[in-house]
Coordinates of C-alpha atoms in Angstrom, one line a residue:
M1 CA 48.4 -10.2 1.2
G2 CA 47.2 -9.9 -2.4
A3 CA 44.1 -12.0 -1.7
S4 CA 43.0 -10.0 1.3
E5 CA 43.6 -6.8 -0.6
H6 CA 41.5 -8.1 -3.4
A7 CA 38.7 -9.1 -0.9
S8 CA 38.8 -5.7 0.6
K9 CA 38.4 -4.0 -2.7
Q10 CA 35.5 -6.3 -3.6
Y11 CA 33.9 -5.4 -0.2
D12 CA 34.2 -1.7 -1.1
L13 CA 32.7 -2.4 -4.5
D14 CA 29.8 -4.3 -2.9
L15 CA 29.0 -1.5 -0.5
D16 CA 29.3 1.2 -3.2
S17 CA 26.9 -0.9 -5.4
I18 CA 24.3 -1.2 -2.7
R19 CA 24.5 2.5 -1.8
S20 CA 24.1 3.4 -5.5
R21 CA 21.1 1.2 -5.9
V22 CA 19.5 2.7 -2.8
L23 CA 19.7 6.0 -4.6
Q24 CA 18.3 4.5 -7.8
M25 CA 15.3 3.2 -5.8
G26 CA 14.9 6.6 -4.2
G27 CA 14.7 8.1 -7.7
L28 CA 12.1 5.7 -8.8
V29 CA 10.0 6.3 -5.7
E30 CA 10.3 10.1 -6.2
S31 CA 9.1 9.7 -9.8
Q32 CA 6.1 7.5 -8.6
I33 CA 5.0 10.1 -6.1
R34 CA 5.3 13.0 -8.5
R35 CA 3.4 11.2 -11.3
A36 CA 0.6 10.2 -8.9
V37 CA 0.2 13.8 -7.7
E38 CA 0.3 15.2 -11.2
A39 CA -2.3 12.7 -12.3
L40 CA -4.6 13.8 -9.5
G41 CA -4.6 17.3 -11.0
S42 CA -4.6 16.4 -14.7
G43 CA -6.9 13.3 -14.6
D44 CA -4.4 11.4 -16.7
R45 CA -5.7 7.8 -16.4
A46 CA -2.7 6.3 -18.2
A47 CA -0.3 7.9 -15.7
M48 CA -2.4 6.6 -12.7
A49 CA -2.4 3.1 -14.2
E50 CA 1.3 3.2 -14.7
V51 CA 2.0 4.3 -11.2
I52 CA -0.1 1.5 -9.8
A53 CA 1.5 -1.1 -12.1
N54 CA 5.1 0.1 -11.4
D55 CA 4.8 -0.5 -7.7
H56 CA 6.1 -4.0 -8.3
R57 CA 9.4 -2.5 -9.4
V58 CA 9.8 -0.7 -6.1
N59 CA 8.9 -3.9 -4.2
A60 CA 11.5 -5.9 -6.3
M61 CA 14.2 -3.4 -5.5
E62 CA 13.5 -3.7 -1.8
V63 CA 13.7 -7.5 -1.9
E64 CA 16.9 -7.4 -3.9
L65 CA 18.6 -4.9 -1.7
D66 CA 17.6 -6.7 1.5
G67 CA 19.1 -9.9 0.1
D68 CA 22.3 -8.2 -0.9
C69 CA 22.6 -6.6 2.6
S70 CA 22.1 -10.0 4.2
Q71 CA 24.8 -11.5 2.0
V72 CA 27.2 -8.7 3.1
I73 CA 26.5 -9.4 6.8
V74 CA 27.0 -13.2 6.3
K75 CA 30.1 -13.0 4.1
R76 CA 31.9 -9.9 5.5
Q77 CA 30.7 -9.7 9.1
P78 CA 30.8 -5.9 9.1
A79 CA 31.6 -4.0 12.2
A80 CA 31.4 -0.4 13.4
N81 CA 30.7 2.1 10.6
D82 CA 30.1 -0.6 7.9
L83 CA 27.6 -2.4 10.2
R84 CA 25.7 0.8 10.9
M85 CA 25.6 1.5 7.1
I86 CA 24.2 -1.9 6.3
L87 CA 21.6 -1.7 9.1
A88 CA 20.6 1.8 8.1
I89 CA 20.2 0.8 4.4
I90 CA 17.9 -2.1 5.4
K91 CA 15.7 0.3 7.2
T92 CA 16.0 2.9 4.4
V93 CA 14.8 0.6 1.7
T94 CA 11.8 -0.4 3.9
D95 CA 10.8 3.3 4.2
L96 CA 11.3 3.7 0.4
E97 CA 9.0 0.7 -0.3
R98 CA 6.4 2.2 2.0
M99 CA 6.6 5.5 0.2
G100 CA 6.0 3.6 -3.0
D101 CA 2.9 2.1 -1.4
E102 CA 1.7 5.6 -0.6
A103 CA 2.3 6.7 -4.2
Q104 CA 0.2 3.8 -5.4
K105 CA -2.5 4.8 -2.9
I106 CA -2.5 8.4 -4.2
A107 CA -2.9 7.1 -7.8
R108 CA -5.8 4.8 -6.8
M109 CA -7.6 7.6 -5.0
A110 CA -7.0 9.9 -7.9
R111 CA -8.5 7.3 -10.3
S112 CA -11.5 6.9 -8.1
I113 CA -12.1 10.7 -7.9
H114 CA -11.9 11.2 -11.7
E115 CA -13.9 8.1 -12.5
R116 CA -16.7 9.5 -10.4
G117 CA -16.6 12.6 -12.5
T118 CA -16.8 15.1 -9.7
P119 CA -14.1 17.8 -9.6
P120 CA -11.7 17.7 -6.7
P121 CA -12.3 20.2 -4.0
P122 CA -10.3 23.4 -3.9
T123 CA -8.0 21.9 -1.1
A124 CA -6.5 19.6 -3.8
V125 CA -4.3 22.6 -4.6
D126 CA -3.1 22.6 -1.0
V127 CA -2.5 18.8 -1.3
R128 CA -0.3 19.3 -4.3
H129 CA 1.7 22.0 -2.4
A130 CA 2.2 19.6 0.5
A131 CA 3.4 17.0 -2.0
E132 CA 6.0 19.3 -3.4
V133 CA 7.3 19.9 0.1
V134 CA 7.6 16.2 0.8
L135 CA 9.2 15.6 -2.5
A136 CA 11.8 18.2 -1.7
M137 CA 12.3 16.5 1.7
L138 CA 12.9 13.2 -0.1
R139 CA 15.4 14.7 -2.5
R140 CA 17.3 16.3 0.3
T141 CA 17.3 13.1 2.3
L142 CA 18.7 11.1 -0.6
D143 CA 21.3 13.8 -1.1
A144 CA 22.2 13.6 2.6
F145 CA 22.5 9.8 2.3
A146 CA 24.7 10.1 -0.7
R147 CA 27.0 12.6 1.0
L148 CA 26.5 11.4 4.6
D149 CA 25.5 15.0 5.4
C150 CA 24.2 15.3 8.9
T151 CA 23.4 19.0 8.6
T152 CA 20.9 18.4 5.7
A153 CA 19.5 15.4 7.5
A154 CA 18.8 17.4 10.6
E155 CA 17.0 20.1 8.5
V156 CA 14.8 17.4 6.9
I157 CA 13.8 16.1 10.4
R158 CA 12.8 19.6 11.5
D159 CA 10.9 20.2 8.2
D160 CA 8.6 17.3 9.0
V161 CA 6.8 19.3 11.7
G162 CA 5.6 21.7 9.0
I163 CA 4.1 18.9 7.0
D164 CA 2.2 17.6 10.0
S165 CA 0.8 21.1 10.5
E166 CA -0.2 21.4 6.9
F167 CA -2.0 18.1 7.0
Q168 CA -4.1 19.3 10.0
A169 CA -4.9 22.5 8.1
I170 CA -6.1 20.5 5.0
L171 CA -8.2 18.3 7.2
R172 CA -9.9 21.3 8.8
Q173 CA -10.7 22.7 5.3
L174 CA -12.1 19.4 4.1
I175 CA -14.3 19.0 7.1
T176 CA -15.8 22.5 6.4
Y177 CA -16.1 21.6 2.7
M178 CA -18.1 18.5 3.5
M179 CA -20.4 20.2 6.0
E180 CA -21.2 22.9 3.4
D181 CA -22.1 20.4 0.7
P182 CA -22.7 16.8 1.8
R183 CA -22.6 15.7 -1.9
T184 CA -18.9 16.2 -1.8
I185 CA -18.2 13.8 1.1
S186 CA -17.0 10.9 -1.0
T187 CA -14.5 13.0 -3.0
A188 CA -13.4 14.9 0.1
L189 CA -12.7 11.7 2.0
E190 CA -10.5 10.5 -0.8
I191 CA -8.6 13.8 -0.7
V192 CA -8.2 13.2 3.1
W193 CA -6.6 9.8 2.3
I194 CA -4.3 11.4 -0.3
A195 CA -3.3 14.1 2.2
K196 CA -2.6 11.4 4.8
A197 CA -0.5 9.5 2.3
I198 CA 1.6 12.6 1.7
E199 CA 2.0 13.2 5.4
R200 CA 3.2 9.6 5.7
I201 CA 5.7 10.1 2.9
G202 CA 7.1 13.0 4.9
D203 CA 7.4 10.7 8.0
H204 CA 9.3 8.2 6.0
A205 CA 11.7 10.9 4.6
K206 CA 12.3 12.0 8.2
N207 CA 13.0 8.4 9.2
M208 CA 15.6 8.1 6.4
A209 CA 17.2 11.4 7.6
E210 CA 17.5 9.9 11.1
Y211 CA 19.3 6.9 9.7
V212 CA 21.9 9.2 8.0
I213 CA 22.7 10.7 11.4
Y214 CA 22.9 7.1 12.9
I215 CA 25.4 6.1 10.1
V216 CA 27.7 9.1 10.7
K217 CA 27.5 9.6 14.4
G218 CA 26.3 6.2 15.8
T219 CA 23.5 8.1 17.6
D220 CA 19.9 7.0 17.5
V221 CA 17.9 10.3 17.3
R222 CA 14.5 8.7 16.8
H223 CA 11.8 10.0 19.2
T224 CA 14.2 12.6 20.7
G225 CA 12.5 15.7 19.2
A226 CA 13.8 18.0 16.4
L227 CA 15.3 20.6 18.8
T228 CA 17.6 18.0 20.4
I229 CA 19.2 17.1 17.0
E230 CA 22.6 18.7 16.4
P231 CA 23.6 19.1 12.8

């Protein structure tokens, strides 16, 4: 009896460790996104270079967490809630890694804009606002994951609609900007890529929120539409 009890405690410790490191990875990704967007506005080349270089840390955390989840599946053969948790974590770390890629992309585009020496178009302000919205979505998603809070997760899923609309508005403004002054086309296109990266970050945050609902309720709410999701 003692051995099985010890094994069960170790199992709980393993799961807690994995969940804790998912949150650590989320914190790193949030920092990467924030620094990339701030560097777009400030022109801080060192910050851009650091974001680009640090992407390997995000990748390494994904690989490590995937490996640990695989070990849990092999050793513990989880069922029911535990299995849903492990499967959701595997998907969550993939979304976090892709967010990290988008942060790196923003930093690369920012570097290109500032190396060219042309000032970003006025819509860069709107891009930074959109970034603040998706960063808030990411923070709330991580909080929902930590507390297994379906209400917050459902709110994040609904919020993604606003980010999609904001991206379309930025795109329309940039098209007008390019038509008025063709010399700005290169910079404006890079701002488009940055805006698209921000929109994708919002999509990944929404995906992660959907996994929280799956963990708690066992319900797959992907592709069902925001209005059908009950908190």
